Amino acid sequence: MIHMRDVCKVYDTGVTALDHVNIDITRGDFVFVVGASGAGKSTFIKLLFREELPTSGVLEVNGHDVVNMEPSDVPYLRRGLGVIFQDYRLLPEKTVFENVAFAMQVIEAPRRLIQRSVNAVLDIVGLRDKYKSFPGQLSGGEQQRVAIARAIVNDPAIVIADEPTGNLDPETSWDIMDIFHRINVAGTTIVMATHDKTIVDTMQRRVIAIEDGHIVRDEAKGGYGYET
Amino acid sequence: MKLSTSEYFIREVLISLKRNNWMSFASIGTVAVSLFVLGVFLTLVLNMNRMASQLESQVQISVYLTDDLKNSRKDTIEEDIRALQGIESVKYVDKEEAIERLRERLGDQKYLLDALGEKNPLPDSFEVTVTQPALVQTAAEAIEKMTGVEEAKYGQDVVEHLFDITRLMRIFGLILMVLLAGATIFIISNTIRLTVFARRKEIAIMKYVGATDWFIRWPFLLEGVVLGGIGGIVAALVLRSFYAAMAAKIYSTLTFFPLMPQYPFMNYVGVAILISGMIIGAIGSTISLKRFLEV
Ligand SMILES: Nc1ncnc2c1ncn2[C@@H]1O[C@H](COP(=O)(O)OP(=O)(O)OP(=O)(O)O)[C@@H](O)[C@H]1O
Ligand SMILES: [Mg+2]
């Protein structure tokens, strides 16, 4: 599903954010990417959906050779991925329904399918009855659930999340993790960068720990491993 | 393209025209003014061209013969002229006819001729027309060398002047066209840049969820074409009524003036202006997309 061989990322500024990273993630994995601030977690995440290109190394995601692919194929790589950010990135002038439907419209999905799929994912994240609300009228947790609905509405093979609970209180964070858990059980691979020790320790999933751009630990059922 | 997709594009364009209403208005205005000026030049140049070529086709060479030529000599000259390249017609005008014409042309002042009494100072002549204006000069020169020909004259200066003016207008119009088109493209690309800026969040999300570059570009391109197109329509309509008013005025004072008739001429000019507007709009948004969209 995800295959990294000797992947390095050096930014234009000369900062080495990732240094010879080797990782394989298989279908159905649930992976936490942990590490201190500035360790390279976001960089790792960005490489996966080709927001950034590796400086060297081999990177395959969902069957695409990310390094050597044609730029015109990038949209098709991304259609197989659902991306979620700490700051939700919803469109404030669109309703909940429209925000989610937008992700299908722009890949030219048929209208009837849009109606059906959007309702289905709003059910999954528990926001069916708020479909008419605008993001500004929702709590942070609800907004993040809309963002998750948008990320999964095109039925991606991998959901990629960069600190999705970073702005949320612990209880709301668990609602989000519950949704991720259900998506994962349904067969979707999940890669999530996080700072949240409690979540990582409690979930007991695969943990990849990054320190200064190096993978320092990769455990099948791990904990956060740091005292924070 | 799917129906729902075209609907999406059209809605996006309308939203952004509304959102940038001030800039949209400014772009449409600039396009309209520029295209109107271009249109004025186009109609002027086309009209002057027509005038020049009409005058040119009327250009004739007057061949004055020396006095007291034998008729047989005149016949040979006529044959020799006809043998030249590109001669359309040769007409013999004897001195009696010439003085008759002069008398007519003088009108009230024909008493001036009375002073001559029975004497007729005018020569016999041929009136020669050529098939192509460019041949006038060479034909005249060849004719002048013939024995028995005193002089071969034609209205060279007028025509050449007119052509000089048209050529100048054409060059001036071209320069103006480039400048105005540049200004218009600049304005449109700035309007589109505003739209791109207003939508940078949407564009980012579109990229994350896998919209193709062309899907992202289309609404912006369309917006540019719509702005240019509306400006073109405005310019064409204004120019049309302008031309109608001008034509009415000119015809009422100078009836013989060889103006291009309003129909279908102005329709062609209008279509040309509209298409130019749309092309300018497309170029404007393309520039802006290249520089600001990075897709
Ligand atoms: N666009 C960029 N240009 C230059 N340097 C960058 C860029 N993005 C990140 N970096 C640098 O790369 C390193 C890794 O950054 P990254 O954002 O991956 O860290 P992180 O683990 O996500 O940190 P945090 O937990 O604070 O989000 C840092 O030193 C950062 O300054
Ligand atoms: Mg980060």
Coordinates of C-alpha atoms and ligand atoms in Angstrom, one line a residue:
Chain A
M1 CA 0.0 0.0 0.0
I2 CA 2.8 2.4 1.0
H3 CA 6.4 1.6 0.3
M4 CA 9.3 3.9 1.2
R5 CA 12.9 3.0 0.4
D6 CA 15.7 5.3 1.5
V7 CA 13.4 8.3 1.2
C8 CA 15.1 11.7 2.0
K9 CA 13.6 15.1 2.0
V10 CA 15.7 18.1 2.1
Y11 CA 13.9 21.4 1.9
D12 CA 15.1 24.3 -0.2
T13 CA 16.3 26.0 3.0
G14 CA 18.7 23.1 3.5
V15 CA 16.8 21.5 6.4
T16 CA 16.8 17.7 6.2
A17 CA 13.3 16.8 7.3
L18 CA 13.5 13.1 6.5
D19 CA 16.7 11.1 6.3
H20 CA 16.8 7.6 4.6
V21 CA 13.4 6.5 5.7
N22 CA 12.3 2.9 5.0
I23 CA 8.7 2.0 5.7
D24 CA 6.2 -0.5 4.4
I25 CA 2.5 -0.1 5.3
T26 CA 0.1 -2.8 4.2
R27 CA -3.6 -2.6 3.4
G28 CA -5.8 -2.3 6.5
D29 CA -3.0 -1.0 8.8
F30 CA -3.7 1.6 11.3
V31 CA -0.5 3.6 11.8
F32 CA 0.4 6.4 14.2
V33 CA 3.3 8.6 13.2
V34 CA 4.7 10.2 16.4
G35 CA 7.6 12.5 17.3
A36 CA 8.5 15.8 18.8
S37 CA 7.7 19.1 17.1
G38 CA 9.9 19.5 14.0
A39 CA 10.7 15.8 13.8
G40 CA 9.3 15.4 10.3
K41 CA 5.8 14.0 10.8
S42 CA 4.1 16.5 8.6
T43 CA 6.8 16.1 6.0
F44 CA 6.2 12.3 6.0
I45 CA 2.4 12.9 5.6
K46 CA 2.9 15.4 2.8
L47 CA 5.1 13.0 0.7
L48 CA 2.2 10.5 0.7
F49 CA -0.2 12.7 -1.2
R50 CA 2.6 14.4 -3.2
E51 CA 2.3 17.8 -1.6
E52 CA 6.0 17.5 -1.4
L53 CA 8.3 15.4 -3.5
P54 CA 11.1 13.2 -2.0
T55 CA 14.6 14.6 -2.7
S56 CA 15.7 11.0 -3.2
G57 CA 14.6 7.4 -2.7
V58 CA 11.7 5.3 -3.8
L59 CA 8.1 6.1 -2.8
E60 CA 5.1 4.1 -3.9
V61 CA 1.6 4.9 -2.7
N62 CA -1.4 2.8 -3.6
G63 CA 0.2 1.5 -6.7
H64 CA 1.5 4.8 -7.9
D65 CA 5.2 5.6 -8.3
V66 CA 5.0 9.0 -6.6
V67 CA 8.5 10.1 -7.6
N68 CA 8.3 9.3 -11.3
M69 CA 4.7 9.8 -12.0
E70 CA 3.4 12.3 -14.6
P71 CA 2.1 15.5 -13.0
S72 CA -1.2 14.8 -14.9
D73 CA -1.6 11.6 -13.0
V74 CA -1.4 13.2 -9.5
P75 CA -5.1 13.8 -9.3
Y76 CA -5.7 10.1 -9.8
L77 CA -3.2 9.3 -7.0
R78 CA -5.1 11.7 -4.7
R79 CA -8.5 10.2 -5.6
G80 CA -7.3 7.1 -3.8
L81 CA -6.4 9.1 -0.7
G82 CA -8.5 11.0 1.9
V83 CA -6.5 13.8 3.5
I84 CA -7.5 15.4 6.9
F85 CA -5.8 18.4 8.5
Q86 CA -5.6 19.8 12.0
D87 CA -7.4 23.0 10.8
Y88 CA -10.3 21.1 9.0
R89 CA -10.0 23.3 5.9
L90 CA -13.8 23.5 5.2
L91 CA -15.3 26.1 2.9
P92 CA -17.1 28.6 5.2
E93 CA -19.7 29.7 2.6
K94 CA -20.8 26.1 1.8
T95 CA -23.1 24.0 4.0
V96 CA -22.0 20.7 5.6
F97 CA -23.6 18.8 2.7
E98 CA -22.1 21.1 0.1
N99 CA -18.6 20.8 1.6
V100 CA -18.8 17.0 1.4
A101 CA -20.4 17.0 -2.0
F102 CA -17.8 19.4 -3.3
A103 CA -15.2 16.6 -3.1
M104 CA -17.3 14.5 -5.4
Q105 CA -18.4 17.3 -7.8
V106 CA -14.8 18.2 -8.6
I107 CA -14.0 14.7 -9.7
E108 CA -17.2 14.7 -11.8
A109 CA -19.1 12.1 -10.0
P110 CA -22.7 11.6 -11.2
R111 CA -25.2 13.7 -9.3
R112 CA -27.3 10.7 -8.0
L113 CA -24.2 9.0 -6.6
I114 CA -23.3 12.3 -4.9
Q115 CA -26.6 12.5 -3.1
R116 CA -26.4 8.9 -1.9
S117 CA -22.7 8.9 -0.9
V118 CA -22.8 12.2 1.0
N119 CA -25.8 11.1 3.1
A120 CA -24.0 7.8 3.8
V121 CA -20.8 9.4 5.0
L122 CA -22.7 12.0 7.1
D123 CA -24.4 9.0 8.8
I124 CA -21.0 7.5 9.5
V125 CA -19.7 10.7 11.2
G126 CA -23.0 11.3 12.9
L127 CA -23.9 14.6 11.2
R128 CA -26.8 13.7 9.1
D129 CA -29.2 16.1 10.9
K130 CA -26.7 19.0 10.5
Y131 CA -26.3 18.8 6.8
K132 CA -27.7 22.3 6.3
S133 CA -25.5 24.0 8.8
F134 CA -22.5 26.1 7.9
P135 CA -19.1 25.3 9.4
G136 CA -19.2 28.5 11.5
Q137 CA -22.2 27.1 13.3
L138 CA -20.5 23.9 14.3
S139 CA -18.1 23.0 17.1
G140 CA -14.5 22.1 16.3
G141 CA -15.2 18.4 16.7
E142 CA -18.2 18.6 14.4
Q143 CA -16.1 20.5 11.8
Q144 CA -13.5 17.8 11.9
R145 CA -16.2 15.2 11.4
V146 CA -17.3 17.1 8.3
A147 CA -13.7 17.1 7.1
I148 CA -13.5 13.3 7.7
A149 CA -16.7 12.8 5.8
R150 CA -15.2 14.8 2.9
A151 CA -12.1 12.7 3.0
I152 CA -13.9 9.4 2.9
V153 CA -16.7 10.2 0.6
N154 CA -14.8 9.1 -2.5
D155 CA -14.1 5.8 -0.8
P156 CA -10.3 6.1 -0.6
A157 CA -8.0 3.2 0.1
I158 CA -5.9 5.2 2.5
V159 CA -6.9 8.0 4.9
I160 CA -4.1 10.3 5.8
A161 CA -4.4 12.6 8.8
D162 CA -2.0 15.2 10.1
E163 CA -2.9 15.9 13.8
P164 CA -6.6 15.6 13.3
T165 CA -7.2 15.9 17.0
G166 CA -4.7 18.7 17.5
N167 CA -7.3 21.4 18.1
L168 CA -9.8 19.3 20.0
D169 CA -10.4 18.5 23.7
P170 CA -9.8 14.9 24.8
E171 CA -13.4 13.8 24.7
T172 CA -14.1 15.1 21.2
S173 CA -10.8 13.5 20.2
W174 CA -12.2 10.2 21.1
D175 CA -15.2 10.7 19.0
I176 CA -12.8 11.3 16.1
M177 CA -10.8 8.2 16.9
D178 CA -13.9 6.1 17.1
I179 CA -14.8 7.2 13.6
F180 CA -11.3 6.3 12.4
H181 CA -11.5 3.0 14.1
R182 CA -14.8 2.2 12.3
I183 CA -13.4 3.3 8.9
N184 CA -10.3 1.1 9.5
V185 CA -12.4 -1.9 10.4
A186 CA -14.3 -1.4 7.1
G187 CA -10.9 -1.9 5.4
T188 CA -9.4 1.5 4.9
T189 CA -5.7 2.0 5.7
I190 CA -5.1 4.9 8.2
V191 CA -1.9 6.9 8.6
M192 CA -2.2 9.5 11.3
A193 CA 0.4 11.9 12.6
T194 CA -0.2 12.9 16.2
H195 CA 1.1 14.4 19.4
D196 CA -1.5 12.8 21.6
K197 CA 0.1 10.3 23.9
T198 CA -3.1 9.1 25.5
I199 CA -4.7 8.2 22.2
V200 CA -1.6 6.3 21.0
D201 CA -1.1 4.5 24.2
T202 CA -4.7 3.5 24.5
M203 CA -5.3 2.4 20.9
Q204 CA -2.3 0.0 20.8
R205 CA -1.8 0.2 17.1
R206 CA 1.3 0.3 14.9
V207 CA 3.6 3.2 15.9
I208 CA 6.3 4.8 13.8
A209 CA 8.4 7.2 15.8
I210 CA 10.4 9.8 14.0
E211 CA 13.3 11.8 15.6
D212 CA 15.1 14.4 13.6
G213 CA 14.0 12.8 10.3
H214 CA 15.1 9.3 11.3
I215 CA 12.7 6.4 12.0
V216 CA 13.8 5.5 15.6
R217 CA 11.1 2.9 16.3
D218 CA 8.5 0.9 14.4
E219 CA 6.3 -1.3 16.6
A220 CA 3.2 -3.3 15.6
K221 CA 1.3 -2.6 18.8
G222 CA 3.1 0.3 20.5
G223 CA 2.7 3.2 22.8
Y224 CA 3.7 6.8 22.4
G225 CA 7.1 6.0 24.1
Y226 CA 7.9 9.5 25.4
E227 CA 7.1 11.3 28.5
T228 CA 5.5 14.5 27.4
Chain B
M1 CA -18.3 17.1 -20.3
K2 CA -21.0 16.0 -18.0
L3 CA -24.1 18.2 -17.7
S4 CA -23.6 18.6 -13.9
T5 CA -20.0 19.6 -14.6
S6 CA -21.0 22.4 -17.1
E7 CA -23.6 23.5 -14.7
Y8 CA -21.0 23.7 -12.0
F9 CA -18.7 25.8 -14.2
I10 CA -21.4 28.2 -15.2
R11 CA -22.4 28.7 -11.6
E12 CA -18.8 29.3 -10.6
V13 CA -18.4 31.9 -13.2
L14 CA -21.6 33.7 -12.2
I15 CA -20.6 33.6 -8.5
S16 CA -17.3 35.1 -9.2
L17 CA -18.6 37.8 -11.6
K18 CA -20.8 38.8 -8.7
R19 CA -18.1 38.6 -6.1
N20 CA -15.7 40.7 -8.1
N21 CA -18.4 42.9 -9.5
W22 CA -16.3 46.1 -9.4
M23 CA -13.3 44.5 -11.1
S24 CA -15.6 42.7 -13.5
F25 CA -17.2 45.9 -14.4
A26 CA -13.8 47.6 -14.9
S27 CA -12.6 44.8 -17.1
I28 CA -15.7 44.8 -19.2
G29 CA -15.4 48.5 -19.6
T30 CA -11.7 48.4 -20.6
V31 CA -12.4 45.6 -23.1
A32 CA -15.3 47.6 -24.5
V33 CA -13.3 50.8 -24.8
S34 CA -10.3 49.1 -26.3
L35 CA -12.3 47.1 -28.8
F36 CA -14.4 50.2 -29.7
V37 CA -11.2 52.1 -30.6
L38 CA -9.9 49.1 -32.5
G39 CA -13.3 48.9 -34.3
V40 CA -13.1 52.5 -35.2
F41 CA -9.7 51.9 -36.8
L42 CA -10.9 48.8 -38.5
T43 CA -13.8 50.5 -40.1
L44 CA -11.7 53.6 -41.0
V45 CA -9.0 51.5 -42.7
L46 CA -11.5 49.3 -44.5
N47 CA -13.3 52.3 -45.8
M48 CA -10.2 54.1 -46.9
N49 CA -9.0 50.9 -48.6
R50 CA -12.2 50.8 -50.5
M51 CA -12.0 54.4 -51.4
A52 CA -8.4 54.1 -52.6
S53 CA -9.1 51.1 -54.7
Q54 CA -12.2 52.7 -56.2
L55 CA -10.2 55.8 -57.1
E56 CA -7.5 53.6 -58.4
S57 CA -9.7 51.7 -60.6
Q58 CA -10.9 55.0 -62.0
V59 CA -7.4 56.1 -62.7
Q60 CA -6.9 56.6 -66.4
I61 CA -3.9 57.7 -68.5
S62 CA -4.5 60.6 -70.7
V63 CA -2.3 60.2 -73.8
Y64 CA -1.9 63.5 -75.7
L65 CA -0.9 63.3 -79.3
T66 CA 1.3 65.7 -81.2
D67 CA -0.5 67.9 -83.7
D68 CA -1.5 66.9 -87.2
L69 CA -0.9 63.2 -87.0
K70 CA -2.1 61.0 -89.8
N71 CA -5.0 58.8 -89.0
S72 CA -2.9 55.7 -89.8
R73 CA -0.3 56.8 -87.3
K74 CA -3.1 57.2 -84.7
D75 CA -4.3 53.7 -85.5
T76 CA -0.8 52.3 -85.0
I77 CA -0.4 54.1 -81.7
E78 CA -3.8 52.7 -80.5
E79 CA -2.7 49.2 -81.6
D80 CA 0.6 49.6 -79.8
I81 CA -1.1 50.7 -76.6
R82 CA -3.5 47.8 -76.8
A83 CA -0.5 45.5 -77.2
L84 CA 0.9 46.6 -73.8
Q85 CA 0.4 44.4 -70.8
G86 CA -2.8 44.9 -68.7
I87 CA -4.6 47.5 -70.8
E88 CA -8.3 47.4 -70.2
S89 CA -9.6 50.0 -72.6
V90 CA -8.4 52.6 -75.1
K91 CA -10.7 55.4 -76.2
Y92 CA -10.0 58.0 -78.8
V93 CA -11.0 61.6 -78.0
D94 CA -10.5 64.1 -80.8
K95 CA -9.9 67.7 -80.1
E96 CA -13.5 68.8 -80.9
E97 CA -14.8 66.4 -78.3
A98 CA -12.1 67.6 -75.8
I99 CA -13.1 71.2 -76.2
E100 CA -16.7 70.3 -75.9
R101 CA -16.0 68.6 -72.6
L102 CA -14.0 71.5 -71.4
R103 CA -16.9 73.8 -72.2
E104 CA -19.2 71.7 -70.2
R105 CA -16.9 71.6 -67.3
L106 CA -16.5 75.4 -67.3
G107 CA -20.2 75.8 -67.1
D108 CA -21.0 79.5 -66.5
Q109 CA -17.5 80.5 -67.3
K110 CA -17.4 79.0 -70.8
Y111 CA -17.2 82.5 -72.3
L112 CA -13.5 82.2 -71.5
L113 CA -13.3 79.9 -74.5
D114 CA -14.9 82.5 -76.8
A115 CA -11.6 84.4 -76.7
L116 CA -10.1 81.6 -78.7
G117 CA -12.4 82.2 -81.5
E118 CA -12.3 79.3 -84.0
K119 CA -9.0 78.1 -82.7
N120 CA -8.8 74.9 -80.7
P121 CA -5.7 74.6 -78.7
L122 CA -6.4 71.2 -77.3
P123 CA -4.7 68.1 -78.7
D124 CA -6.3 64.8 -79.8
S125 CA -5.9 62.2 -77.1
F126 CA -6.5 58.6 -76.0
E127 CA -8.0 57.7 -72.7
V128 CA -6.4 54.5 -71.5
T129 CA -7.5 52.5 -68.5
V130 CA -5.5 49.5 -67.1
T131 CA -6.6 46.3 -65.4
Q132 CA -4.5 46.7 -62.3
P133 CA -3.6 50.0 -60.5
A134 CA 0.0 48.9 -60.2
L135 CA 0.4 48.9 -64.0
V136 CA -0.5 52.5 -64.4
Q137 CA 3.0 53.9 -64.1
T138 CA 4.8 51.4 -66.4
A139 CA 2.1 51.7 -69.0
A140 CA 2.3 55.5 -69.0
E141 CA 6.0 55.4 -69.3
A142 CA 5.9 53.0 -72.3
I143 CA 3.2 55.0 -74.0
E144 CA 5.2 58.2 -73.6
K145 CA 8.1 56.7 -75.6
M146 CA 5.9 56.1 -78.6
T147 CA 6.4 58.4 -81.6
G148 CA 3.6 60.8 -82.0
V149 CA 2.8 60.9 -78.3
E150 CA 3.4 64.2 -76.7
E151 CA 2.7 63.3 -73.2
A152 CA 1.0 60.5 -71.0
K153 CA -0.4 61.8 -67.7
Y154 CA -2.2 60.2 -64.9
G155 CA -3.5 61.1 -61.4
Q156 CA -0.6 59.5 -59.7
D157 CA -0.2 61.8 -56.8
V158 CA -3.8 61.6 -55.4
V159 CA -3.8 57.8 -55.4
E160 CA -0.4 57.5 -53.9
H161 CA -1.3 59.9 -51.2
L162 CA -4.4 58.0 -50.4
F163 CA -2.4 54.8 -50.2
D164 CA 0.2 56.4 -48.1
I165 CA -2.5 57.5 -45.6
T166 CA -4.1 54.0 -45.5
R167 CA -0.7 52.4 -45.0
L168 CA 0.0 54.8 -42.2
M169 CA -3.4 54.2 -40.6
R170 CA -2.8 50.5 -40.9
I171 CA 0.5 50.7 -39.1
F172 CA -0.8 53.1 -36.5
G173 CA -3.9 51.0 -36.0
L174 CA -1.7 47.9 -35.6
I175 CA 0.5 49.6 -32.9
L176 CA -2.6 50.9 -31.2
M177 CA -4.2 47.4 -31.4
V178 CA -1.1 45.8 -29.7
L179 CA -1.1 48.5 -27.0
L180 CA -4.8 48.3 -26.3
A181 CA -4.8 44.5 -26.4
G182 CA -1.9 44.5 -24.0
A183 CA -3.7 46.8 -21.6
T184 CA -6.9 44.8 -21.8
I185 CA -5.1 41.5 -21.3
F186 CA -3.4 43.0 -18.2
I187 CA -6.8 44.1 -16.7
I188 CA -8.4 40.8 -17.4
S189 CA -5.6 38.8 -16.0
N190 CA -5.7 41.0 -12.8
T191 CA -9.4 40.3 -12.4
I192 CA -8.8 36.6 -12.8
R193 CA -6.0 36.9 -10.3
L194 CA -8.5 38.3 -7.8
T195 CA -10.8 35.4 -8.4
V196 CA -8.0 32.9 -8.0
F197 CA -7.0 34.7 -4.8
A198 CA -10.6 34.6 -3.5
R199 CA -10.8 30.9 -4.2
R200 CA -7.4 29.7 -3.1
K201 CA -8.9 27.6 -0.3
E202 CA -11.3 25.9 -2.7
I203 CA -8.5 25.4 -5.2
A204 CA -6.3 23.8 -2.5
I205 CA -9.2 21.4 -1.5
M206 CA -9.9 20.6 -5.1
K207 CA -6.3 19.6 -5.5
Y208 CA -6.4 17.4 -2.3
V209 CA -9.4 15.5 -3.4
G210 CA -8.0 14.9 -6.9
A211 CA -9.6 17.4 -9.3
T212 CA -7.7 17.5 -12.5
D213 CA -5.8 20.7 -13.5
W214 CA -8.2 21.3 -16.3
F215 CA -11.2 21.0 -14.1
I216 CA -9.7 23.6 -11.9
R217 CA -8.7 25.9 -14.7
W218 CA -12.0 25.9 -16.7
P219 CA -14.1 28.2 -14.6
F220 CA -11.3 30.8 -14.6
L221 CA -10.8 30.5 -18.4
L222 CA -14.5 30.8 -18.9
E223 CA -14.7 33.9 -16.7
G224 CA -12.0 35.6 -18.8
V225 CA -13.8 34.6 -22.0
V226 CA -17.1 35.9 -20.6
L227 CA -15.6 39.2 -19.5
G228 CA -14.0 39.7 -22.9
G229 CA -17.1 38.6 -24.7
I230 CA -19.4 41.0 -22.9
G231 CA -16.9 43.8 -23.5
G232 CA -16.9 42.8 -27.2
I233 CA -20.7 42.9 -27.4
V234 CA -20.8 46.4 -25.8
A235 CA -18.1 47.7 -28.2
A236 CA -19.8 46.2 -31.2
L237 CA -23.2 47.6 -30.4
V238 CA -21.8 51.1 -29.7
L239 CA -19.7 51.0 -32.8
R240 CA -22.7 50.0 -34.8
S241 CA -24.9 52.9 -33.8
F242 CA -21.9 55.2 -34.2
Y243 CA -21.4 54.0 -37.7
A244 CA -25.1 54.3 -38.6
A245 CA -25.1 57.9 -37.3
M246 CA -21.9 58.8 -39.2
A247 CA -23.1 57.1 -42.4
A248 CA -26.4 59.0 -42.3
K249 CA -24.5 62.3 -41.8
I250 CA -22.0 61.6 -44.6
Y251 CA -24.6 60.4 -47.1
S252 CA -26.7 63.5 -46.5
T253 CA -23.9 65.9 -47.4
L254 CA -21.6 63.8 -49.7
T255 CA -23.9 61.5 -51.5
F256 CA -21.3 60.1 -53.8
F257 CA -19.0 59.1 -50.9
P258 CA -18.0 55.4 -51.4
L259 CA -18.7 54.4 -47.8
M260 CA -19.0 50.7 -46.9
P261 CA -22.7 49.9 -46.6
Q262 CA -23.8 49.3 -43.1
Y263 CA -25.1 45.8 -43.8
P264 CA -23.4 43.3 -43.9
F265 CA -20.2 45.1 -43.3
M266 CA -20.9 46.1 -39.6
N267 CA -22.0 42.6 -38.8
Y268 CA -18.6 41.3 -39.9
V269 CA -16.9 44.0 -37.9
G270 CA -19.1 43.2 -34.9
V271 CA -18.3 39.5 -35.1
A272 CA -14.6 40.3 -35.4
I273 CA -14.8 42.5 -32.3
L274 CA -16.7 39.9 -30.3
I275 CA -14.2 37.1 -31.2
S276 CA -11.2 39.4 -30.4
G277 CA -12.8 40.1 -27.1
M278 CA -13.1 36.5 -26.3
I279 CA -9.6 35.7 -27.4
I280 CA -8.2 38.6 -25.3
G281 CA -10.2 37.3 -22.3
A282 CA -8.8 33.8 -22.8
I283 CA -5.3 35.0 -23.1
G284 CA -5.7 37.2 -20.0
S285 CA -7.0 34.3 -17.8
T286 CA -4.4 31.9 -19.2
I287 CA -1.6 34.3 -18.1
S288 CA -3.1 34.7 -14.7
L289 CA -3.5 30.9 -14.3
K290 CA 0.1 30.3 -15.3
R291 CA 1.3 32.8 -12.8
F292 CA -1.0 32.3 -9.8
L293 CA -2.8 29.0 -10.0
E294 CA 0.3 26.7 -10.1
V295 CA -1.7 23.7 -11.3
Ligands
LIG1 N1 8.1 24.1 3.6 C1 9.2 24.0 4.3 N2 10.3 24.6 4.0 C2 11.4 24.5 4.7 N3 11.5 23.8 5.8 C3 10.4 23.1 6.2 C4 9.2 23.2 5.5 N4 8.3 22.4 6.2 C5 8.9 21.9 7.2 N5 10.2 22.3 7.3 C6 11.2 21.9 8.3 O1 11.3 20.5 8.3 C7 11.4 20.0 9.6 C8 10.3 19.0 9.8 O2 9.1 19.7 9.8 P1 7.7 19.0 9.9 O3 6.6 20.0 9.7 O4 7.7 17.8 9.1 O5 7.7 18.7 11.5 P2 6.5 18.0 12.4 O6 7.0 16.8 12.9 O7 5.2 18.0 11.6 O8 6.4 19.1 13.5 P3 5.0 19.6 14.3 O9 4.8 18.5 15.3 O10 5.4 20.9 14.9 O11 4.0 19.7 13.3 C9 11.4 21.2 10.5 O12 12.7 21.5 10.8 C10 10.7 22.3 9.7 O13 11.3 23.6 10.0
MG2 MG 3.3 18.9 11.7

